[in-house]
Short mmCIF file of N, CA, C and O in Angstrom, two decimals:
data_model
loop_
_atom_site.label_atom_id
_atom_site.label_comp_id
_atom_site.label_asym_id
_atom_site.label_seq_id
_atom_site.Cartn_x
_atom_site.Cartn_y
_atom_site.Cartn_z
N LYS A 1 -39.31 -37.69 -74.76
CA LYS A 1 -38.72 -38.90 -74.20
C LYS A 1 -39.30 -39.22 -72.83
O LYS A 1 -39.38 -40.38 -72.46
N PHE A 2 -39.74 -38.18 -72.10
CA PHE A 2 -40.33 -38.44 -70.79
C PHE A 2 -41.64 -39.19 -70.92
O PHE A 2 -41.93 -40.12 -70.17
N GLY A 3 -42.44 -38.78 -71.89
CA GLY A 3 -43.72 -39.45 -72.13
C GLY A 3 -43.54 -40.89 -72.56
O GLY A 3 -44.24 -41.79 -72.08
N VAL A 4 -42.59 -41.12 -73.46
CA VAL A 4 -42.33 -42.49 -73.93
C VAL A 4 -41.87 -43.35 -72.75
O VAL A 4 -42.31 -44.49 -72.59
N TYR A 5 -41.02 -42.79 -71.92
CA TYR A 5 -40.52 -43.52 -70.76
C TYR A 5 -41.67 -43.90 -69.82
O TYR A 5 -41.79 -45.06 -69.40
N GLU A 6 -42.52 -42.94 -69.51
CA GLU A 6 -43.62 -43.19 -68.57
C GLU A 6 -44.64 -44.16 -69.14
O GLU A 6 -45.22 -44.96 -68.41
N VAL A 7 -44.89 -44.09 -70.44
CA VAL A 7 -45.84 -45.01 -71.08
C VAL A 7 -45.26 -46.43 -71.13
O VAL A 7 -45.99 -47.41 -70.93
N CYS A 8 -43.97 -46.53 -71.37
CA CYS A 8 -43.34 -47.85 -71.51
C CYS A 8 -43.11 -48.57 -70.18
O CYS A 8 -43.07 -49.80 -70.15
N LYS A 9 -42.98 -47.83 -69.09
CA LYS A 9 -42.68 -48.47 -67.80
C LYS A 9 -43.70 -49.55 -67.44
O LYS A 9 -43.31 -50.69 -67.17
N PRO A 10 -45.00 -49.24 -67.42
CA PRO A 10 -45.94 -50.31 -67.05
C PRO A 10 -45.97 -51.45 -68.05
O PRO A 10 -46.17 -52.61 -67.67
N VAL A 11 -45.74 -51.15 -69.32
CA VAL A 11 -45.72 -52.20 -70.34
C VAL A 11 -44.56 -53.16 -70.08
O VAL A 11 -44.73 -54.37 -70.07
N PHE A 12 -43.37 -52.60 -69.84
CA PHE A 12 -42.21 -53.44 -69.58
C PHE A 12 -42.28 -54.14 -68.22
O PHE A 12 -41.78 -55.25 -68.08
N VAL A 13 -42.91 -53.51 -67.24
CA VAL A 13 -43.10 -54.18 -65.94
C VAL A 13 -43.97 -55.41 -66.14
O VAL A 13 -43.70 -56.47 -65.57
N GLN A 14 -45.00 -55.27 -66.95
CA GLN A 14 -45.88 -56.40 -67.22
C GLN A 14 -45.15 -57.50 -68.00
O GLN A 14 -45.31 -58.68 -67.72
N LEU A 15 -44.32 -57.10 -68.96
CA LEU A 15 -43.57 -58.09 -69.75
C LEU A 15 -42.48 -58.78 -68.94
O LEU A 15 -42.26 -59.98 -69.09
N CYS A 16 -41.79 -58.01 -68.09
CA CYS A 16 -40.65 -58.56 -67.32
C CYS A 16 -41.08 -59.17 -65.99
O CYS A 16 -40.35 -59.95 -65.41
N GLY A 17 -42.23 -58.76 -65.49
CA GLY A 17 -42.68 -59.20 -64.18
C GLY A 17 -42.36 -58.16 -63.12
O GLY A 17 -41.37 -57.43 -63.23
N ALA A 18 -43.21 -58.08 -62.12
CA ALA A 18 -43.06 -57.07 -61.07
C ALA A 18 -41.75 -57.22 -60.30
O ALA A 18 -41.21 -56.25 -59.78
N SER A 19 -41.23 -58.43 -60.23
CA SER A 19 -39.98 -58.65 -59.49
C SER A 19 -38.77 -58.06 -60.23
O SER A 19 -37.72 -57.87 -59.64
N ARG A 20 -38.95 -57.76 -61.51
CA ARG A 20 -37.85 -57.18 -62.30
C ARG A 20 -38.19 -55.75 -62.72
O ARG A 20 -37.97 -55.35 -63.85
N GLU A 21 -38.70 -54.99 -61.76
CA GLU A 21 -39.12 -53.62 -62.04
C GLU A 21 -37.97 -52.74 -62.53
O GLU A 21 -38.12 -51.96 -63.47
N LYS A 22 -36.80 -52.88 -61.92
CA LYS A 22 -35.64 -52.06 -62.33
C LYS A 22 -35.23 -52.37 -63.78
O LYS A 22 -34.89 -51.46 -64.53
N LEU A 23 -35.30 -53.64 -64.18
CA LEU A 23 -35.01 -54.00 -65.56
C LEU A 23 -36.03 -53.35 -66.50
O LEU A 23 -35.66 -52.85 -67.57
N ALA A 24 -37.28 -53.30 -66.10
CA ALA A 24 -38.31 -52.65 -66.90
C ALA A 24 -38.01 -51.16 -67.05
O ALA A 24 -38.20 -50.59 -68.12
N PHE A 25 -37.52 -50.53 -65.98
CA PHE A 25 -37.15 -49.11 -66.05
C PHE A 25 -36.00 -48.91 -67.03
O PHE A 25 -36.00 -47.96 -67.81
N VAL A 26 -35.01 -49.80 -66.99
CA VAL A 26 -33.86 -49.69 -67.89
C VAL A 26 -34.31 -49.85 -69.35
O VAL A 26 -33.94 -49.05 -70.21
N LEU A 27 -35.12 -50.85 -69.63
CA LEU A 27 -35.60 -51.07 -70.99
C LEU A 27 -36.44 -49.90 -71.47
O LEU A 27 -36.32 -49.47 -72.63
N SER A 28 -37.27 -49.36 -70.61
CA SER A 28 -38.09 -48.19 -70.96
C SER A 28 -37.22 -46.99 -71.28
O SER A 28 -37.49 -46.24 -72.22
N SER A 29 -36.18 -46.79 -70.50
CA SER A 29 -35.30 -45.65 -70.75
C SER A 29 -34.52 -45.82 -72.04
O SER A 29 -34.29 -44.85 -72.76
N PHE A 30 -34.11 -47.05 -72.36
CA PHE A 30 -33.42 -47.28 -73.63
C PHE A 30 -34.33 -46.96 -74.80
O PHE A 30 -33.92 -46.29 -75.75
N LEU A 31 -35.57 -47.41 -74.74
CA LEU A 31 -36.51 -47.14 -75.82
C LEU A 31 -36.80 -45.65 -75.93
O LEU A 31 -36.83 -45.08 -77.03
N ALA A 32 -37.01 -44.98 -74.80
CA ALA A 32 -37.28 -43.55 -74.80
C ALA A 32 -36.11 -42.76 -75.38
O ALA A 32 -36.30 -41.81 -76.14
N GLY A 33 -34.90 -43.14 -75.02
CA GLY A 33 -33.71 -42.48 -75.55
C GLY A 33 -33.58 -42.68 -77.05
O GLY A 33 -33.21 -41.76 -77.78
N ALA A 34 -33.91 -43.87 -77.52
CA ALA A 34 -33.84 -44.16 -78.95
C ALA A 34 -34.88 -43.34 -79.72
O ALA A 34 -34.57 -42.78 -80.78
N VAL A 35 -36.09 -43.26 -79.20
CA VAL A 35 -37.13 -42.46 -79.85
C VAL A 35 -36.72 -41.00 -79.89
O VAL A 35 -36.85 -40.33 -80.93
N ALA A 36 -36.19 -40.50 -78.79
CA ALA A 36 -35.74 -39.10 -78.75
C ALA A 36 -34.63 -38.85 -79.77
O ALA A 36 -34.64 -37.83 -80.46
N ALA A 37 -33.70 -39.77 -79.88
CA ALA A 37 -32.59 -39.61 -80.83
C ALA A 37 -33.11 -39.55 -82.26
O ALA A 37 -32.70 -38.68 -83.03
N VAL A 38 -34.00 -40.46 -82.61
CA VAL A 38 -34.53 -40.49 -83.98
C VAL A 38 -35.30 -39.22 -84.29
O VAL A 38 -35.25 -38.71 -85.41
N LEU A 39 -36.00 -38.67 -83.32
CA LEU A 39 -36.75 -37.43 -83.54
C LEU A 39 -35.84 -36.20 -83.58
O LEU A 39 -36.14 -35.24 -84.27
N LEU A 40 -34.75 -36.24 -82.84
CA LEU A 40 -33.85 -35.08 -82.78
C LEU A 40 -32.89 -34.96 -83.95
O LEU A 40 -32.47 -33.86 -84.30
N VAL A 41 -32.54 -36.08 -84.57
CA VAL A 41 -31.53 -36.07 -85.62
C VAL A 41 -31.89 -35.14 -86.79
O VAL A 41 -31.03 -34.35 -87.21
N PRO A 42 -33.10 -35.18 -87.33
CA PRO A 42 -33.39 -34.24 -88.43
C PRO A 42 -33.26 -32.78 -88.01
O PRO A 42 -32.78 -31.95 -88.77
N MET A 43 -33.68 -32.48 -86.79
CA MET A 43 -33.58 -31.10 -86.30
C MET A 43 -32.12 -30.68 -86.14
O MET A 43 -31.74 -29.56 -86.46
N GLU A 44 -31.31 -31.59 -85.65
CA GLU A 44 -29.88 -31.31 -85.48
C GLU A 44 -29.20 -31.15 -86.84
O GLU A 44 -28.34 -30.28 -87.02
N SER A 45 -29.59 -31.97 -87.81
CA SER A 45 -29.04 -31.85 -89.17
C SER A 45 -29.36 -30.48 -89.76
O SER A 45 -28.51 -29.84 -90.38
N LEU A 46 -30.60 -30.04 -89.56
CA LEU A 46 -30.99 -28.73 -90.06
C LEU A 46 -30.23 -27.62 -89.34
O LEU A 46 -29.77 -26.67 -89.96
N ARG A 47 -30.07 -27.75 -88.03
CA ARG A 47 -29.34 -26.73 -87.27
C ARG A 47 -27.91 -26.58 -87.77
O ARG A 47 -27.41 -25.46 -87.96
N ILE A 48 -27.27 -27.68 -88.03
CA ILE A 48 -25.89 -27.64 -88.55
C ILE A 48 -25.87 -27.00 -89.93
O ILE A 48 -24.99 -26.19 -90.24
N LYS A 49 -26.83 -27.33 -90.77
CA LYS A 49 -26.92 -26.74 -92.10
C LYS A 49 -27.16 -25.24 -92.01
O LYS A 49 -26.59 -24.46 -92.78
N GLN A 50 -27.97 -24.80 -91.06
CA GLN A 50 -28.25 -23.37 -90.90
C GLN A 50 -26.99 -22.60 -90.52
O GLN A 50 -26.83 -21.45 -90.89
N VAL A 51 -26.10 -23.22 -89.80
CA VAL A 51 -24.87 -22.57 -89.37
C VAL A 51 -23.80 -22.59 -90.47
O VAL A 51 -23.04 -21.64 -90.61
N THR A 52 -23.78 -23.65 -91.24
CA THR A 52 -22.70 -23.82 -92.22
C THR A 52 -23.05 -23.42 -93.65
O THR A 52 -22.15 -23.25 -94.47
N ASP A 53 -24.33 -23.28 -93.96
CA ASP A 53 -24.75 -22.98 -95.33
C ASP A 53 -25.68 -21.77 -95.32
O ASP A 53 -26.78 -21.82 -94.76
N ALA A 54 -25.26 -20.68 -95.94
CA ALA A 54 -26.02 -19.43 -95.93
C ALA A 54 -27.40 -19.56 -96.56
O ALA A 54 -28.32 -18.84 -96.20
N SER A 55 -27.57 -20.51 -97.48
CA SER A 55 -28.89 -20.67 -98.12
C SER A 55 -29.93 -21.25 -97.16
O SER A 55 -31.13 -21.19 -97.43
N PHE A 56 -29.51 -21.80 -96.03
CA PHE A 56 -30.42 -22.35 -95.03
C PHE A 56 -30.60 -21.40 -93.84
O PHE A 56 -31.33 -21.70 -92.91
N GLU A 57 -29.93 -20.28 -93.87
CA GLU A 57 -29.84 -19.37 -92.73
C GLU A 57 -31.20 -18.96 -92.15
O GLU A 57 -31.40 -18.94 -90.94
N ASN A 58 -32.16 -18.63 -93.00
CA ASN A 58 -33.45 -18.13 -92.52
C ASN A 58 -34.55 -19.19 -92.55
O ASN A 58 -35.72 -18.85 -92.35
N ASP A 59 -34.20 -20.42 -92.78
CA ASP A 59 -35.20 -21.49 -92.83
C ASP A 59 -35.67 -21.89 -91.44
O ASP A 59 -34.89 -21.89 -90.48
N THR A 60 -36.94 -22.23 -91.36
CA THR A 60 -37.50 -22.79 -90.13
C THR A 60 -37.50 -24.31 -90.26
O THR A 60 -37.10 -24.85 -91.30
N LEU A 61 -37.98 -24.99 -89.26
CA LEU A 61 -38.08 -26.44 -89.30
C LEU A 61 -38.98 -26.88 -90.45
O LEU A 61 -38.67 -27.82 -91.18
N LEU A 62 -40.08 -26.16 -90.64
CA LEU A 62 -41.04 -26.53 -91.67
C LEU A 62 -40.54 -26.26 -93.09
O LEU A 62 -40.96 -26.93 -94.03
N THR A 63 -39.66 -25.30 -93.26
CA THR A 63 -39.13 -25.03 -94.59
C THR A 63 -37.75 -25.67 -94.80
O THR A 63 -37.42 -26.04 -95.92
N GLY A 64 -36.99 -25.81 -93.74
CA GLY A 64 -35.62 -26.31 -93.85
C GLY A 64 -35.51 -27.80 -94.07
O GLY A 64 -34.68 -28.25 -94.87
N ILE A 65 -36.33 -28.59 -93.37
CA ILE A 65 -36.25 -30.05 -93.52
C ILE A 65 -36.61 -30.48 -94.96
O ILE A 65 -35.86 -31.23 -95.57
N PRO A 66 -37.75 -29.99 -95.52
CA PRO A 66 -38.03 -30.38 -96.91
C PRO A 66 -36.94 -29.92 -97.88
O PRO A 66 -36.59 -30.65 -98.82
N LYS A 67 -36.39 -28.75 -97.64
CA LYS A 67 -35.32 -28.23 -98.51
C LYS A 67 -34.08 -29.12 -98.41
O LYS A 67 -33.44 -29.43 -99.41
N LEU A 68 -33.75 -29.54 -97.20
CA LEU A 68 -32.59 -30.41 -96.98
C LEU A 68 -32.81 -31.76 -97.67
O LEU A 68 -31.89 -32.30 -98.30
N ILE A 69 -34.02 -32.30 -97.58
CA ILE A 69 -34.33 -33.57 -98.23
C ILE A 69 -34.25 -33.42 -99.75
O ILE A 69 -33.70 -34.28 -100.45
N ARG A 70 -34.80 -32.32 -100.28
CA ARG A 70 -34.76 -32.06 -101.72
C ARG A 70 -33.32 -31.95 -102.23
O ARG A 70 -32.97 -32.52 -103.27
N ASN A 71 -32.50 -31.23 -101.48
CA ASN A 71 -31.12 -30.98 -101.93
C ASN A 71 -30.18 -32.16 -101.73
O ASN A 71 -29.30 -32.40 -102.55
N GLU A 72 -30.35 -32.89 -100.61
CA GLU A 72 -29.36 -33.92 -100.28
C GLU A 72 -29.93 -35.31 -100.06
O GLU A 72 -29.17 -36.25 -99.83
N GLY A 73 -31.25 -35.45 -100.07
CA GLY A 73 -31.87 -36.76 -99.90
C GLY A 73 -32.19 -37.09 -98.44
O GLY A 73 -31.79 -36.39 -97.52
N TRP A 74 -32.95 -38.18 -98.29
CA TRP A 74 -33.39 -38.61 -96.95
C TRP A 74 -32.23 -38.97 -96.03
O TRP A 74 -32.30 -38.79 -94.83
N THR A 75 -31.19 -39.53 -96.62
CA THR A 75 -30.07 -39.97 -95.77
C THR A 75 -29.36 -38.79 -95.10
O THR A 75 -28.77 -38.96 -94.04
N ALA A 76 -29.46 -37.61 -95.70
CA ALA A 76 -28.79 -36.44 -95.11
C ALA A 76 -29.39 -36.06 -93.76
O ALA A 76 -28.66 -35.65 -92.86
N ILE A 77 -30.71 -36.22 -93.62
CA ILE A 77 -31.32 -35.80 -92.35
C ILE A 77 -31.12 -36.83 -91.24
O ILE A 77 -31.30 -36.51 -90.07
N MET A 78 -30.75 -38.05 -91.61
CA MET A 78 -30.56 -39.09 -90.59
C MET A 78 -29.09 -39.52 -90.46
O MET A 78 -28.80 -40.51 -89.81
N SER A 79 -28.19 -38.75 -91.02
CA SER A 79 -26.78 -39.16 -91.03
C SER A 79 -26.15 -39.20 -89.64
O SER A 79 -25.21 -39.94 -89.41
N GLY A 80 -26.67 -38.44 -88.70
CA GLY A 80 -26.09 -38.42 -87.36
C GLY A 80 -26.81 -39.29 -86.35
O GLY A 80 -26.63 -39.12 -85.15
N VAL A 81 -27.60 -40.25 -86.83
CA VAL A 81 -28.42 -41.03 -85.91
C VAL A 81 -27.58 -41.85 -84.92
O VAL A 81 -27.93 -41.95 -83.75
N TRP A 82 -26.47 -42.41 -85.37
CA TRP A 82 -25.66 -43.24 -84.47
C TRP A 82 -25.01 -42.39 -83.37
O TRP A 82 -24.97 -42.80 -82.19
N ALA A 83 -24.55 -41.22 -83.73
CA ALA A 83 -23.97 -40.33 -82.72
C ALA A 83 -25.03 -39.87 -81.72
O ALA A 83 -24.79 -39.81 -80.51
N MET A 84 -26.22 -39.57 -82.23
CA MET A 84 -27.30 -39.14 -81.34
C MET A 84 -27.76 -40.28 -80.44
O MET A 84 -28.05 -40.06 -79.26
N LEU A 85 -27.81 -41.48 -80.96
CA LEU A 85 -28.15 -42.65 -80.13
C LEU A 85 -27.12 -42.83 -79.03
O LEU A 85 -27.46 -43.11 -77.87
N ALA A 86 -25.84 -42.67 -79.39
CA ALA A 86 -24.77 -42.83 -78.41
C ALA A 86 -24.85 -41.77 -77.31
O ALA A 86 -24.41 -42.00 -76.18
N LYS A 87 -25.43 -40.64 -77.63
CA LYS A 87 -25.56 -39.57 -76.64
C LYS A 87 -26.86 -39.69 -75.84
O LYS A 87 -26.86 -39.61 -74.61
N GLN A 88 -27.97 -39.87 -76.52
CA GLN A 88 -29.29 -39.82 -75.89
C GLN A 88 -29.62 -41.03 -75.03
O GLN A 88 -30.21 -40.89 -73.96
N VAL A 89 -29.29 -42.22 -75.50
CA VAL A 89 -29.68 -43.43 -74.76
C VAL A 89 -29.03 -43.49 -73.38
O VAL A 89 -29.73 -43.64 -72.38
N PRO A 90 -27.71 -43.33 -73.26
CA PRO A 90 -27.13 -43.36 -71.91
C PRO A 90 -27.60 -42.19 -71.03
O PRO A 90 -27.82 -42.36 -69.83
N TYR A 91 -27.76 -41.03 -71.63
CA TYR A 91 -28.23 -39.85 -70.89
C TYR A 91 -29.63 -40.09 -70.33
O TYR A 91 -29.90 -39.86 -69.16
N THR A 92 -30.53 -40.58 -71.18
CA THR A 92 -31.90 -40.85 -70.74
C THR A 92 -31.92 -41.94 -69.69
O THR A 92 -32.62 -41.83 -68.68
N PHE A 93 -31.14 -42.98 -69.91
CA PHE A 93 -31.05 -44.07 -68.93
C PHE A 93 -30.60 -43.54 -67.58
O PHE A 93 -31.23 -43.79 -66.56
N GLY A 94 -29.51 -42.80 -67.58
CA GLY A 94 -28.98 -42.29 -66.31
C GLY A 94 -29.94 -41.37 -65.59
O GLY A 94 -30.13 -41.47 -64.38
N LYS A 95 -30.57 -40.51 -66.34
CA LYS A 95 -31.46 -39.52 -65.73
C LYS A 95 -32.76 -40.17 -65.23
O LYS A 95 -33.15 -39.96 -64.08
N GLN A 96 -33.42 -40.92 -66.08
CA GLN A 96 -34.73 -41.46 -65.73
C GLN A 96 -34.66 -42.56 -64.66
O GLN A 96 -35.41 -42.53 -63.69
N VAL A 97 -33.77 -43.50 -64.84
CA VAL A 97 -33.69 -44.63 -63.91
C VAL A 97 -33.18 -44.16 -62.54
O VAL A 97 -33.71 -44.56 -61.51
N SER A 98 -32.17 -43.29 -62.55
CA SER A 98 -31.67 -42.80 -61.25
C SER A 98 -32.74 -42.00 -60.53
O SER A 98 -32.90 -42.12 -59.31
N PHE A 99 -33.52 -41.21 -61.26
CA PHE A 99 -34.61 -40.46 -60.63
C PHE A 99 -35.62 -41.41 -59.99
O PHE A 99 -36.02 -41.22 -58.84
N ASP A 100 -36.02 -42.44 -60.73
CA ASP A 100 -37.00 -43.39 -60.19
C ASP A 100 -36.47 -44.12 -58.95
O ASP A 100 -37.19 -44.33 -57.98
N ILE A 101 -35.22 -44.52 -58.99
CA ILE A 101 -34.64 -45.25 -57.85
C ILE A 101 -34.50 -44.33 -56.64
O ILE A 101 -34.85 -44.70 -55.52
N ILE A 102 -34.01 -43.11 -56.86
CA ILE A 102 -33.86 -42.15 -55.75
C ILE A 102 -35.23 -41.78 -55.18
O ILE A 102 -35.40 -41.74 -53.95
N ALA A 103 -36.21 -41.51 -56.04
CA ALA A 103 -37.55 -41.15 -55.57
C ALA A 103 -38.16 -42.30 -54.78
O ALA A 103 -38.75 -42.08 -53.71
N SER A 104 -38.01 -43.51 -55.25
CA SER A 104 -38.55 -44.68 -54.54
C SER A 104 -37.90 -44.83 -53.17
O SER A 104 -38.57 -45.11 -52.17
N THR A 105 -36.60 -44.63 -53.12
CA THR A 105 -35.87 -44.72 -51.85
C THR A 105 -36.34 -43.62 -50.89
O THR A 105 -36.55 -43.88 -49.69
N LEU A 106 -36.52 -42.41 -51.40
CA LEU A 106 -36.99 -41.31 -50.55
C LEU A 106 -38.41 -41.56 -50.03
O LEU A 106 -38.71 -41.28 -48.87
N TYR A 107 -39.30 -42.08 -50.89
CA TYR A 107 -40.66 -42.40 -50.45
C TYR A 107 -40.62 -43.42 -49.31
O TYR A 107 -41.31 -43.27 -48.31
N THR A 108 -39.82 -44.45 -49.48
CA THR A 108 -39.71 -45.49 -48.45
C THR A 108 -39.15 -44.91 -47.15
O THR A 108 -39.66 -45.19 -46.06
N PHE A 109 -38.11 -44.10 -47.27
CA PHE A 109 -37.47 -43.51 -46.10
C PHE A 109 -38.42 -42.55 -45.38
O PHE A 109 -38.60 -42.62 -44.16
N LEU A 110 -39.04 -41.64 -46.13
CA LEU A 110 -39.92 -40.63 -45.51
C LEU A 110 -41.19 -41.24 -44.95
O LEU A 110 -41.75 -40.70 -43.99
N ALA A 111 -41.65 -42.34 -45.51
CA ALA A 111 -42.87 -42.98 -45.01
C ALA A 111 -42.71 -43.49 -43.58
O ALA A 111 -43.70 -43.64 -42.86
N GLN A 112 -41.48 -43.70 -43.16
CA GLN A 112 -41.22 -44.14 -41.78
C GLN A 112 -41.52 -43.03 -40.78
O GLN A 112 -41.82 -43.29 -39.62
N PHE A 113 -41.41 -41.76 -41.24
CA PHE A 113 -41.53 -40.63 -40.33
C PHE A 113 -42.80 -39.82 -40.51
O PHE A 113 -43.24 -39.15 -39.59
N VAL A 114 -43.36 -39.86 -41.69
CA VAL A 114 -44.50 -39.01 -42.00
C VAL A 114 -45.63 -39.87 -42.53
O VAL A 114 -45.40 -40.80 -43.30
N GLN A 115 -46.86 -39.54 -42.11
CA GLN A 115 -48.03 -40.30 -42.55
C GLN A 115 -48.27 -40.12 -44.06
O GLN A 115 -48.49 -41.08 -44.77
N VAL A 116 -48.23 -38.87 -44.53
CA VAL A 116 -48.46 -38.57 -45.94
C VAL A 116 -47.18 -37.97 -46.51
O VAL A 116 -46.72 -36.94 -46.02
N VAL A 117 -46.61 -38.62 -47.50
CA VAL A 117 -45.36 -38.15 -48.10
C VAL A 117 -45.72 -37.16 -49.22
O VAL A 117 -46.53 -37.46 -50.09
N ASN A 118 -45.12 -35.99 -49.17
CA ASN A 118 -45.36 -34.97 -50.17
C ASN A 118 -44.63 -35.30 -51.46
O ASN A 118 -43.41 -35.32 -51.51
N LYS A 119 -45.39 -35.56 -52.55
CA LYS A 119 -44.79 -35.95 -53.83
C LYS A 119 -43.91 -34.83 -54.41
O LYS A 119 -42.90 -35.08 -55.02
N TRP A 120 -44.34 -33.60 -54.23
CA TRP A 120 -43.56 -32.47 -54.73
C TRP A 120 -42.19 -32.43 -54.07
O TRP A 120 -41.19 -32.26 -54.73
N LEU A 121 -42.16 -32.62 -52.77
CA LEU A 121 -40.91 -32.59 -52.02
C LEU A 121 -39.98 -33.71 -52.50
O LEU A 121 -38.78 -33.48 -52.70
N VAL A 122 -40.51 -34.90 -52.71
CA VAL A 122 -39.69 -36.01 -53.18
C VAL A 122 -39.17 -35.72 -54.58
O VAL A 122 -38.00 -35.97 -54.88
N SER A 123 -40.00 -35.15 -55.45
CA SER A 123 -39.55 -34.83 -56.82
C SER A 123 -38.43 -33.81 -56.80
O SER A 123 -37.45 -33.94 -57.53
N VAL A 124 -38.55 -32.80 -55.98
CA VAL A 124 -37.52 -31.76 -55.91
C VAL A 124 -36.24 -32.34 -55.29
O VAL A 124 -35.14 -32.06 -55.76
N ALA A 125 -36.37 -33.16 -54.29
CA ALA A 125 -35.21 -33.73 -53.62
C ALA A 125 -34.50 -34.77 -54.48
O ALA A 125 -33.31 -35.03 -54.31
N SER A 126 -35.21 -35.37 -55.41
CA SER A 126 -34.61 -36.39 -56.27
C SER A 126 -33.80 -35.72 -57.33
O SER A 126 -33.04 -36.19 -58.03
#
């Protein structure tokens, strides 16, 4: 989700305009959270099956997902997508956008006192 967010930011900034940078960050975080949710749902479905069904106990991702699809169909691996979207999208939005806003504020603040702002320090402080 971090990669999707970082790739989408400049795209959405260009689509929304530089004056609406924060809106671009929000849209990027929503898309990144949605991508993460869709990718996580099959893994979460398998994890639940591994805990509740002894026949899935020793399966890995590569053996468990096809087995789950064979036994219960494609809809079984995506049944929790709405719950995962409800969890991932707000979480990604809150984390990514707040980090960008705090880091930007710190860069602006520290630039008043220091010639070269240490990116590592800003990242840790954010």
